[in-house]
mmCIF file of C-alpha atoms in Angstrom:
data_model
loop_
_atom_site.group_PDB
_atom_site.id
_atom_site.type_symbol
_atom_site.label_atom_id
_atom_site.label_comp_id
_atom_site.label_asym_id
_atom_site.label_seq_id
_atom_site.Cartn_x
_atom_site.Cartn_y
_atom_site.Cartn_z
ATOM 1 C CA MET A 983 12.604 15.940 -70.714
ATOM 2 C CA ARG A 984 14.556 18.251 -68.479
ATOM 3 C CA ILE A 985 13.752 21.732 -67.247
ATOM 4 C CA GLU A 986 16.957 23.682 -67.718
ATOM 5 C CA LYS A 987 18.062 26.911 -66.084
ATOM 6 C CA CYS A 988 18.463 30.099 -68.089
ATOM 7 C CA TRP A 989 22.124 31.142 -68.206
ATOM 8 C CA PHE A 990 21.331 34.798 -67.694
ATOM 9 C CA CYS A 991 18.411 35.021 -65.270
ATOM 10 C CA SER A 992 18.449 31.463 -63.829
ATOM 11 C CA SER A 993 14.755 30.972 -64.413
ATOM 12 C CA ALA A 994 13.368 27.685 -65.687
ATOM 13 C CA VAL A 995 13.605 26.970 -69.425
ATOM 14 C CA TYR A 996 10.748 24.664 -70.293
ATOM 15 C CA PRO A 997 10.996 22.366 -73.322
ATOM 16 C CA GLY A 998 10.345 24.207 -76.550
ATOM 17 C CA HIS A 999 11.091 27.625 -75.107
ATOM 18 C CA GLY A 1000 13.952 29.993 -75.735
ATOM 19 C CA ILE A 1001 17.152 29.700 -77.704
ATOM 20 C CA GLN A 1002 20.439 28.013 -77.026
ATOM 21 C CA PHE A 1003 23.837 29.183 -78.172
ATOM 22 C CA VAL A 1004 26.665 26.668 -78.549
ATOM 23 C CA ARG A 1005 30.129 28.155 -78.276
ATOM 24 C CA ASN A 1006 33.007 26.573 -80.182
ATOM 25 C CA ASP A 1007 34.315 24.919 -77.006
ATOM 26 C CA ALA A 1008 30.927 23.135 -76.792
ATOM 27 C CA LYS A 1009 29.695 25.167 -73.835
ATOM 28 C CA ILE A 1010 25.945 25.561 -74.112
ATOM 29 C CA PHE A 1011 24.248 28.820 -73.106
ATOM 30 C CA ARG A 1012 20.505 28.459 -72.715
ATOM 31 C CA PHE A 1013 18.215 31.465 -72.596
ATOM 32 C CA CYS A 1014 14.603 31.496 -71.472
ATOM 33 C CA ARG A 1015 13.533 34.353 -73.746
ATOM 34 C CA SER A 1016 14.881 36.903 -76.171
ATOM 35 C CA LYS A 1017 15.360 39.427 -73.353
ATOM 36 C CA CYS A 1018 18.042 37.240 -71.781
ATOM 37 C CA HIS A 1019 19.568 36.398 -75.162
ATOM 38 C CA LYS A 1020 19.840 40.067 -76.095
ATOM 39 C CA ASN A 1021 21.437 40.910 -72.781
ATOM 40 C CA PHE A 1022 23.965 38.143 -73.379
ATOM 41 C CA LYS A 1023 24.724 39.491 -76.844
ATOM 42 C CA MET A 1024 25.289 42.897 -75.284
ATOM 43 C CA LYS A 1025 27.940 41.189 -73.126
ATOM 44 C CA ARG A 1026 26.225 42.141 -69.899
ATOM 45 C CA ASN A 1027 27.271 40.418 -66.737
ATOM 46 C CA PRO A 1028 24.266 38.802 -65.024
ATOM 47 C CA ARG A 1029 25.834 39.587 -61.661
ATOM 48 C CA LYS A 1030 25.581 43.299 -62.443
ATOM 49 C CA VAL A 1031 22.047 43.304 -63.849
ATOM 50 C CA LYS A 1032 19.619 43.901 -61.046
ATOM 51 C CA TRP A 1033 16.690 41.744 -62.101
ATOM 52 C CA THR A 1034 18.643 38.492 -62.406
ATOM 53 C CA LYS A 1035 18.806 35.772 -59.809
ATOM 54 C CA ALA A 1036 22.600 35.992 -59.811
ATOM 55 C CA TYR A 1037 22.515 39.637 -58.722
ATOM 56 C CA ARG A 1038 19.936 38.987 -56.041
ATOM 57 C CA ARG A 1039 21.929 36.091 -54.643
ATOM 58 C CA LEU A 1040 25.181 38.002 -54.727
ATOM 59 C CA HIS A 1041 23.728 40.995 -52.914
ATOM 60 C CA GLY A 1042 21.927 39.031 -50.235
ATOM 61 C CA LYS A 1043 18.449 39.812 -51.532
ATOM 62 C CA ASP A 1044 17.448 36.178 -51.814
ATOM 63 C CA MET A 1045 18.025 33.175 -49.650
ATOM 64 C CA THR A 1046 21.194 31.408 -50.774
ATOM 65 C CA GLN A 1047 21.893 28.638 -48.302
ATOM 66 C CA ASP A 1048 19.017 26.368 -47.477
ATOM 67 C CA SER A 1049 18.441 22.642 -47.197
ATOM 68 C CA THR A 1050 15.492 22.895 -49.584
ATOM 69 C CA PHE A 1051 17.862 23.730 -52.444
ATOM 70 C CA GLU A 1052 19.504 20.346 -52.038
ATOM 71 C CA PHE A 1053 16.502 18.590 -53.573
ATOM 72 C CA GLU A 1054 16.821 20.460 -56.832
ATOM 73 C CA ARG A 1055 20.050 19.111 -58.212
ATOM 74 C CA ARG A 1056 21.336 17.964 -61.558
ATOM 75 C CA ARG A 1057 21.502 14.185 -61.605
ATOM 76 C CA ASN A 1058 23.001 12.540 -64.646
ATOM 77 C CA ARG A 1059 22.272 8.990 -63.581
ATOM 78 C CA PRO A 1060 18.773 7.952 -64.660
ATOM 79 C CA GLU A 1061 16.619 6.695 -61.842
ATOM 80 C CA ARG A 1062 14.906 3.331 -62.280
ATOM 81 C CA TYR A 1063 11.162 3.870 -62.492
ATOM 82 C CA ASP A 1064 9.270 2.949 -59.361
ATOM 83 C CA ARG A 1065 5.627 3.864 -58.980
ATOM 84 C CA ASN A 1066 5.809 4.371 -55.218
ATOM 85 C CA VAL A 1067 8.904 6.531 -55.378
ATOM 86 C CA THR A 1068 7.315 8.707 -58.060
ATOM 87 C CA GLU A 1069 4.172 9.118 -56.000
ATOM 88 C CA ASN A 1070 6.127 10.071 -52.898
ATOM 89 C CA THR A 1071 8.258 12.498 -54.880
ATOM 90 C CA LEU A 1072 5.169 14.219 -56.230
ATOM 91 C CA LYS A 1073 3.839 14.592 -52.704
ATOM 92 C CA ALA A 1074 7.171 15.825 -51.413
ATOM 93 C CA ILE A 1075 7.451 18.479 -54.105
ATOM 94 C CA LYS A 1076 4.413 20.291 -52.711
ATOM 95 C CA THR A 1077 5.583 20.288 -49.110
ATOM 96 C CA ILE A 1078 9.135 21.260 -50.015
ATOM 97 C CA ASP A 1079 7.837 24.099 -52.115
ATOM 98 C CA LYS A 1080 5.690 25.311 -49.242
ATOM 99 C CA VAL A 1081 8.609 25.164 -46.818
ATOM 100 C CA ARG A 1082 10.865 27.012 -49.191
ATOM 101 C CA SER A 1083 8.417 29.789 -49.957
ATOM 102 C CA ARG A 1084 7.828 30.273 -46.224
ATOM 103 C CA ARG A 1085 11.529 30.447 -45.519
ATOM 104 C CA GLU A 1086 12.062 32.850 -48.385
ATOM 105 C CA SER A 1087 9.366 35.218 -47.191
ATOM 106 C CA LYS A 1088 10.849 35.074 -43.720
ATOM 107 C CA HIS A 1089 14.283 35.850 -45.114
ATOM 108 C CA ILE A 1090 12.942 38.884 -46.946
ATOM 109 C CA GLU A 1091 11.132 40.066 -43.831
ATOM 110 C CA ARG A 1092 14.269 39.782 -41.767
ATOM 111 C CA ARG A 1093 16.292 41.552 -44.411
ATOM 112 C CA LYS A 1094 13.884 44.481 -44.598
ATOM 113 C CA LYS A 1095 13.778 44.866 -40.829
ATOM 114 C CA GLY A 1096 17.550 45.020 -40.528
ATOM 115 C CA LYS A 1097 17.777 47.661 -43.216
ATOM 116 C CA LYS A 1098 15.202 49.903 -41.552
ATOM 117 C CA GLY A 1099 17.030 49.981 -38.227
ATOM 118 C CA GLN A 1100 20.339 50.627 -39.915
ATOM 119 C CA GLN A 1101 18.930 53.462 -41.984
ATOM 120 C CA MET A 1102 17.434 55.072 -38.879
ATOM 121 C CA ARG A 1103 20.719 54.829 -37.059
ATOM 122 C CA GLU A 1104 22.607 56.279 -39.999
ATOM 123 C CA ALA A 1105 20.152 59.141 -40.330
ATOM 124 C CA VAL A 1106 20.448 59.981 -36.642
ATOM 125 C CA LYS A 1107 24.208 59.895 -36.864
ATOM 126 C CA GLU A 1108 24.297 62.109 -39.916
ATOM 127 C CA LEU A 1109 22.014 64.621 -38.266
ATOM 128 C CA GLU A 1110 24.133 64.611 -35.186
ATOM 129 C CA GLN A 1111 27.377 65.058 -37.089
ATOM 130 C CA SER A 1112 26.415 67.537 -39.757
ATOM 131 C CA ILE A 1113 23.751 69.689 -38.123
ATOM 132 C CA SER A 1114 26.492 72.305 -38.031
ATOM 133 C CA LEU A 1115 26.083 72.696 -41.789
ATOM 134 C CA VAL A 1116 22.541 73.932 -41.274
ATOM 135 C CA LYS A 1117 22.928 75.780 -37.979
ATOM 136 C CA ALA A 1118 26.092 77.342 -36.689
ATOM 137 C CA PRO A 1119 27.497 75.512 -33.681
ATOM 138 C CA ALA A 1120 27.364 78.659 -31.607
ATOM 139 C CA ILE A 1121 23.601 78.987 -32.047
ATOM 140 C CA LEU A 1122 23.174 75.340 -31.245
ATOM 141 C CA ARG A 1123 25.004 75.809 -28.004
ATOM 142 C CA GLU A 1124 22.703 78.667 -27.079
ATOM 143 C CA ASP A 1125 19.489 76.966 -28.084
ATOM 144 C CA PRO A 1126 19.760 73.187 -27.563
ATOM 145 C CA SER A 1127 16.150 72.615 -28.651
ATOM 146 C CA LEU A 1128 17.314 72.453 -32.287
ATOM 147 C CA THR A 1129 19.076 69.128 -31.798
ATOM 148 C CA LEU A 1130 17.260 65.809 -31.523
ATOM 149 C CA PRO A 1131 15.334 65.443 -28.285
ATOM 150 C CA LYS A 1132 16.397 61.787 -28.061
ATOM 151 C CA ILE A 1133 20.007 62.800 -27.795
ATOM 152 C CA MET A 1134 19.124 65.404 -25.200
ATOM 153 C CA VAL A 1135 17.693 62.682 -22.986
ATOM 154 C CA LYS A 1136 20.733 60.488 -23.479
ATOM 155 C CA VAL A 1137 23.349 63.080 -22.653
ATOM 156 C CA SER A 1138 23.779 63.595 -18.936
ATOM 157 C CA GLN A 1139 24.265 66.990 -17.314
ATOM 158 C CA ALA A 1140 27.852 66.358 -16.338
ATOM 159 C CA GLN A 1141 28.937 65.630 -19.912
ATOM 160 C CA GLU A 1142 27.116 68.693 -21.158
ATOM 161 C CA SER A 1143 28.970 70.917 -18.747
ATOM 162 C CA GLN A 1144 32.273 69.349 -19.751
ATOM 163 C CA ARG A 1145 31.659 70.044 -23.413
ATOM 164 C CA MET A 1146 30.808 73.633 -22.593
ATOM 165 C CA GLU A 1147 34.069 74.022 -20.780
ATOM 166 C CA GLU A 1148 36.022 72.758 -23.760
ATOM 167 C CA MET B 95 37.001 71.894 -29.860
ATOM 168 C CA ALA B 96 38.095 73.781 -32.942
ATOM 169 C CA ALA B 97 40.158 70.876 -34.134
ATOM 170 C CA GLY B 98 37.245 68.491 -33.662
ATOM 171 C CA LEU B 99 34.926 70.782 -35.592
ATOM 172 C CA ALA B 100 37.395 71.109 -38.446
ATOM 173 C CA SER B 101 37.733 67.339 -38.758
ATOM 174 C CA LYS B 102 33.933 66.975 -38.823
ATOM 175 C CA TRP B 103 33.664 69.599 -41.515
ATOM 176 C CA SER B 104 36.285 67.969 -43.646
ATOM 177 C CA ARG B 105 34.606 64.558 -43.282
ATOM 178 C CA VAL B 106 31.257 65.900 -44.388
ATOM 179 C CA GLY B 107 32.811 67.720 -47.300
ATOM 180 C CA ARG B 108 34.637 64.614 -48.412
ATOM 181 C CA SER B 109 31.530 62.484 -48.248
ATOM 182 C CA LEU B 110 29.618 65.015 -50.306
ATOM 183 C CA LEU B 111 32.354 65.196 -52.895
ATOM 184 C CA GLY B 112 32.716 61.434 -52.940
ATOM 185 C CA GLY B 113 29.031 61.031 -53.617
ATOM 186 C CA LEU B 114 29.243 63.451 -56.491
ATOM 187 C CA GLY B 115 32.273 61.720 -57.919
ATOM 188 C CA ASN B 116 30.582 58.323 -57.771
ATOM 189 C CA ASN B 117 27.534 59.622 -59.544
ATOM 190 C CA LEU B 118 29.632 61.182 -62.247
ATOM 191 C CA SER B 119 31.683 58.047 -62.832
ATOM 192 C CA ASN B 120 28.513 55.937 -62.975
ATOM 193 C CA LEU B 121 27.063 58.206 -65.600
ATOM 194 C CA LEU B 122 30.245 58.089 -67.609
ATOM 195 C CA THR B 123 30.497 54.295 -67.526
ATOM 196 C CA THR B 124 26.894 53.813 -68.557
ATOM 197 C CA SER B 125 27.261 56.091 -71.536
ATOM 198 C CA HIS B 126 30.472 54.322 -72.504
ATOM 199 C CA GLU B 127 28.782 50.926 -72.330
ATOM 200 C CA MET B 128 25.960 52.145 -74.509
ATOM 201 C CA ALA B 129 28.409 53.313 -77.150
ATOM 202 C CA CYS B 130 30.206 49.954 -77.049
ATOM 203 C CA ASN B 131 26.938 48.096 -77.478
ATOM 204 C CA ASN B 132 26.007 50.146 -80.504
ATOM 205 C CA SER B 133 29.318 49.534 -82.192
ATOM 206 C CA LEU B 134 29.327 45.842 -81.277
ATOM 207 C CA SER B 135 25.772 45.156 -82.402
ATOM 208 C CA GLN B 136 25.938 41.920 -84.300
ATOM 209 C CA GLN B 137 25.117 41.547 -87.931
ATOM 210 C CA GLN B 138 21.986 39.727 -89.010
ATOM 211 C CA ARG B 139 22.894 36.076 -89.523
ATOM 212 C CA THR B 140 21.400 34.507 -92.618
ATOM 213 C CA PHE B 141 21.451 31.442 -94.813
ATOM 214 C CA ILE B 142 24.547 29.792 -96.205
ATOM 215 C CA GLN B 143 24.351 30.803 -99.821
ATOM 216 C CA MET B 144 26.582 31.207 -102.832
ATOM 217 C CA ARG B 145 29.970 32.782 -101.907
ATOM 218 C CA THR B 146 29.647 32.056 -98.174
ATOM 219 C CA VAL B 147 33.074 31.037 -96.882
ATOM 220 C CA LEU B 148 32.970 28.231 -94.336
ATOM 221 C CA LYS B 149 35.548 26.699 -92.049
ATOM 222 C CA VAL B 150 36.347 23.037 -92.588
ATOM 223 C CA VAL B 151 36.354 21.169 -89.278
ATOM 224 C CA ASP B 152 37.764 17.784 -90.255
ATOM 225 C CA ASN B 153 41.191 16.463 -91.279
ATOM 226 C CA SER B 154 40.426 16.160 -94.978
ATOM 227 C CA GLY B 155 43.082 18.743 -95.785
ATOM 228 C CA ALA B 156 40.921 21.701 -96.742
ATOM 229 C CA LYS B 157 40.904 24.751 -94.482
ATOM 230 C CA LYS B 158 38.313 27.019 -96.029
ATOM 231 C CA VAL B 159 35.665 26.364 -98.656
ATOM 232 C CA MET B 160 33.297 28.680 -100.466
ATOM 233 C CA CYS B 161 29.711 27.586 -100.970
ATOM 234 C CA ILE B 162 28.722 27.502 -104.632
ATOM 235 C CA GLN B 163 25.375 25.735 -104.367
ATOM 236 C CA ALA B 164 22.971 24.656 -101.658
ATOM 237 C CA LEU B 165 21.448 21.310 -102.530
ATOM 238 C CA LYS B 166 18.196 22.041 -100.729
ATOM 239 C CA GLY B 167 16.140 25.124 -100.166
ATOM 240 C CA LYS B 168 15.544 28.150 -102.315
ATOM 241 C CA LYS B 169 17.198 30.699 -100.033
ATOM 242 C CA GLY B 170 20.211 28.642 -99.115
ATOM 243 C CA ALA B 171 21.486 26.005 -96.743
ATOM 244 C CA ARG B 172 20.957 25.852 -92.984
ATOM 245 C CA LEU B 173 22.286 23.721 -90.183
ATOM 246 C CA GLY B 174 22.516 20.100 -91.296
ATOM 247 C CA ASP B 175 22.018 20.741 -95.015
ATOM 248 C CA THR B 176 24.402 19.614 -97.742
ATOM 249 C CA ILE B 177 26.182 22.118 -99.965
ATOM 250 C CA VAL B 178 28.494 22.058 -102.942
ATOM 251 C CA ALA B 179 31.633 24.078 -102.318
ATOM 252 C CA SER B 180 34.951 24.934 -103.863
ATOM 253 C CA VAL B 181 38.124 24.626 -101.799
ATOM 254 C CA LYS B 182 39.701 28.031 -101.278
ATOM 255 C CA GLU B 183 42.449 27.180 -98.795
ATOM 256 C CA ALA B 184 44.037 23.802 -98.195
ATOM 257 C CA HIS B 185 46.894 22.220 -96.305
ATOM 258 C CA PRO B 186 49.854 21.402 -98.587
ATOM 259 C CA ASN B 187 49.606 17.615 -98.497
ATOM 260 C CA GLY B 188 46.030 16.771 -97.642
ATOM 261 C CA LYS B 189 43.489 14.588 -99.375
ATOM 262 C CA VAL B 190 41.676 17.596 -100.807
ATOM 263 C CA LYS B 191 43.466 20.122 -103.008
ATOM 264 C CA LYS B 192 42.761 23.791 -103.567
ATOM 265 C CA GLY B 193 40.322 24.525 -106.355
ATOM 266 C CA LYS B 194 38.486 21.192 -106.149
ATOM 267 C CA VAL B 195 34.696 21.065 -106.019
ATOM 268 C CA VAL B 196 33.521 19.118 -102.979
ATOM 269 C CA TYR B 197 30.344 18.246 -101.116
ATOM 270 C CA GLY B 198 29.952 19.217 -97.474
ATOM 271 C CA VAL B 199 27.523 18.999 -94.585
ATOM 272 C CA VAL B 200 26.952 22.181 -92.565
ATOM 273 C CA VAL B 201 27.640 21.101 -88.983
ATOM 274 C CA ARG B 202 27.653 24.564 -87.401
ATOM 275 C CA ALA B 203 25.738 27.652 -88.486
ATOM 276 C CA ALA B 204 25.548 31.081 -86.904
ATOM 277 C CA MET B 205 21.961 31.427 -88.049
ATOM 278 C CA GLN B 206 19.546 29.900 -85.569
ATOM 279 C CA ARG B 207 17.678 26.754 -86.511
ATOM 280 C CA GLY B 208 14.460 25.512 -84.935
ATOM 281 C CA ARG B 209 14.617 22.244 -83.105
ATOM 282 C CA CYS B 210 11.957 19.559 -83.104
ATOM 283 C CA ASP B 211 10.611 20.735 -79.721
ATOM 284 C CA GLY B 212 10.260 24.368 -80.838
ATOM 285 C CA SER B 213 13.355 25.842 -79.211
ATOM 286 C CA GLU B 214 16.211 27.184 -81.292
ATOM 287 C CA VAL B 215 19.917 26.513 -81.548
ATOM 288 C CA LYS B 216 22.762 28.558 -82.977
ATOM 289 C CA PHE B 217 26.516 28.322 -83.097
ATOM 290 C CA ASP B 218 29.548 30.559 -83.093
ATOM 291 C CA ASP B 219 30.582 30.184 -86.724
ATOM 292 C CA ASN B 220 29.766 28.511 -90.026
ATOM 293 C CA ALA B 221 31.553 25.186 -90.322
ATOM 294 C CA VAL B 222 31.391 22.281 -92.714
ATOM 295 C CA VAL B 223 32.497 18.647 -92.848
ATOM 296 C CA LEU B 224 33.492 17.437 -96.293
ATOM 297 C CA VAL B 225 31.707 14.340 -97.568
ATOM 298 C CA ASP B 226 31.692 12.401 -100.823
ATOM 299 C CA LYS B 227 28.670 12.026 -103.066
ATOM 300 C CA GLN B 228 27.369 9.095 -101.018
ATOM 301 C CA GLY B 229 27.499 11.147 -97.820
ATOM 302 C CA GLN B 230 30.498 9.415 -96.236
ATOM 303 C CA PRO B 231 32.957 11.840 -94.603
ATOM 304 C CA ILE B 232 36.318 12.280 -96.368
ATOM 305 C CA GLY B 233 38.288 12.968 -93.189
ATOM 306 C CA THR B 234 38.613 10.695 -90.182
ATOM 307 C CA ARG B 235 38.123 13.248 -87.416
ATOM 308 C CA VAL B 236 35.583 15.978 -86.639
ATOM 309 C CA PHE B 237 36.463 18.930 -84.410
ATOM 310 C CA GLY B 238 34.182 20.942 -82.166
ATOM 311 C CA PRO B 239 30.519 20.508 -81.308
ATOM 312 C CA VAL B 240 27.950 19.234 -83.820
ATOM 313 C CA PRO B 241 24.156 19.215 -83.460
ATOM 314 C CA HIS B 242 22.235 16.001 -82.862
ATOM 315 C CA GLU B 243 19.951 16.853 -85.775
ATOM 316 C CA LEU B 244 22.540 15.250 -88.075
ATOM 317 C CA ARG B 245 21.127 11.881 -87.028
ATOM 318 C CA LYS B 246 17.838 12.791 -88.637
ATOM 319 C CA LYS B 247 19.723 13.735 -91.804
ATOM 320 C CA LYS B 248 21.399 10.290 -91.803
ATOM 321 C CA HIS B 249 24.912 11.555 -91.059
ATOM 322 C CA VAL B 250 25.512 9.160 -88.180
ATOM 323 C CA LYS B 251 29.156 8.734 -89.144
ATOM 324 C CA ILE B 252 29.868 12.423 -88.463
ATOM 325 C CA LEU B 253 28.115 12.155 -85.105
ATOM 326 C CA THR B 254 30.247 9.200 -84.057
ATOM 327 C CA LEU B 255 33.441 11.018 -85.062
ATOM 328 C CA ALA B 256 32.479 14.194 -83.190
ATOM 329 C CA GLY B 257 33.657 14.817 -79.645
ATOM 330 C CA HIS B 258 30.786 16.968 -78.466
ATOM 331 C CA ILE B 259 27.159 16.714 -79.461
ATOM 332 C CA ALA B 260 24.986 19.742 -78.689
#
């Protein structure tokens, strides 16, 4: 028994679940549920559908490179049964899973943090650049309290005077 | 100063316009995709019944056969069933001539068929391998993928001739 991966959403296809489509060149497309099968029939690209694993990997939402992924690999050579090895593998699965979930949560945390800072910076920049759309530049020059106070602290007196001269 | 202001203005304007344009194009593409999907919606695949034309995927000489009787099942034949067919198209000097009545095993069917574990399998097209009354294949080669369920139906010879087993 083998737990396959869904062609569309890359989730696990357990035995007895889903449908598989065999193309005439003998390529097998496995689907975990009718949702994925229907999306395939609609000729959707899994890289462009937001809920699939492929999209999330492509857009840096999920962790892509990690040593824990190395354990989950397709092996076509059957392993000779050994009770000890099986026992150790079963133990290892739990720890590996724990490590991976921790790393994934950390990855998501890091990703969210980076986005927040960037958004803030972008917002500040936009405000700085296009405040003239809301208030005329002449008024701004007269009443500097309308601009961001942060920027007011940053800008030194000498620069201010220079800009006025221009 | 004036020049700087003008450039800022133009940049803002462009970004605004660009945003609008993107939104518009997105809308257009989505609607177009929807239309495509509606027109491309696939037909309901059903049993292989009387007057179903099937491709012949061996080197017996026939190209296309038309089903005239399913030997099992009230509604028609499915993947792995045997049918009686009449040859509609044939190669000029093959074993099987046009107009002959032949037996065939359905090796590929577009209608899905349940597997022993509960999952389902379906193929690209409807294809048949011609056999004699004893169930021995007439040709010596089989093209394309065939399902492993043929073993259960005692068509081991077809399985050994086939290149890909799905």
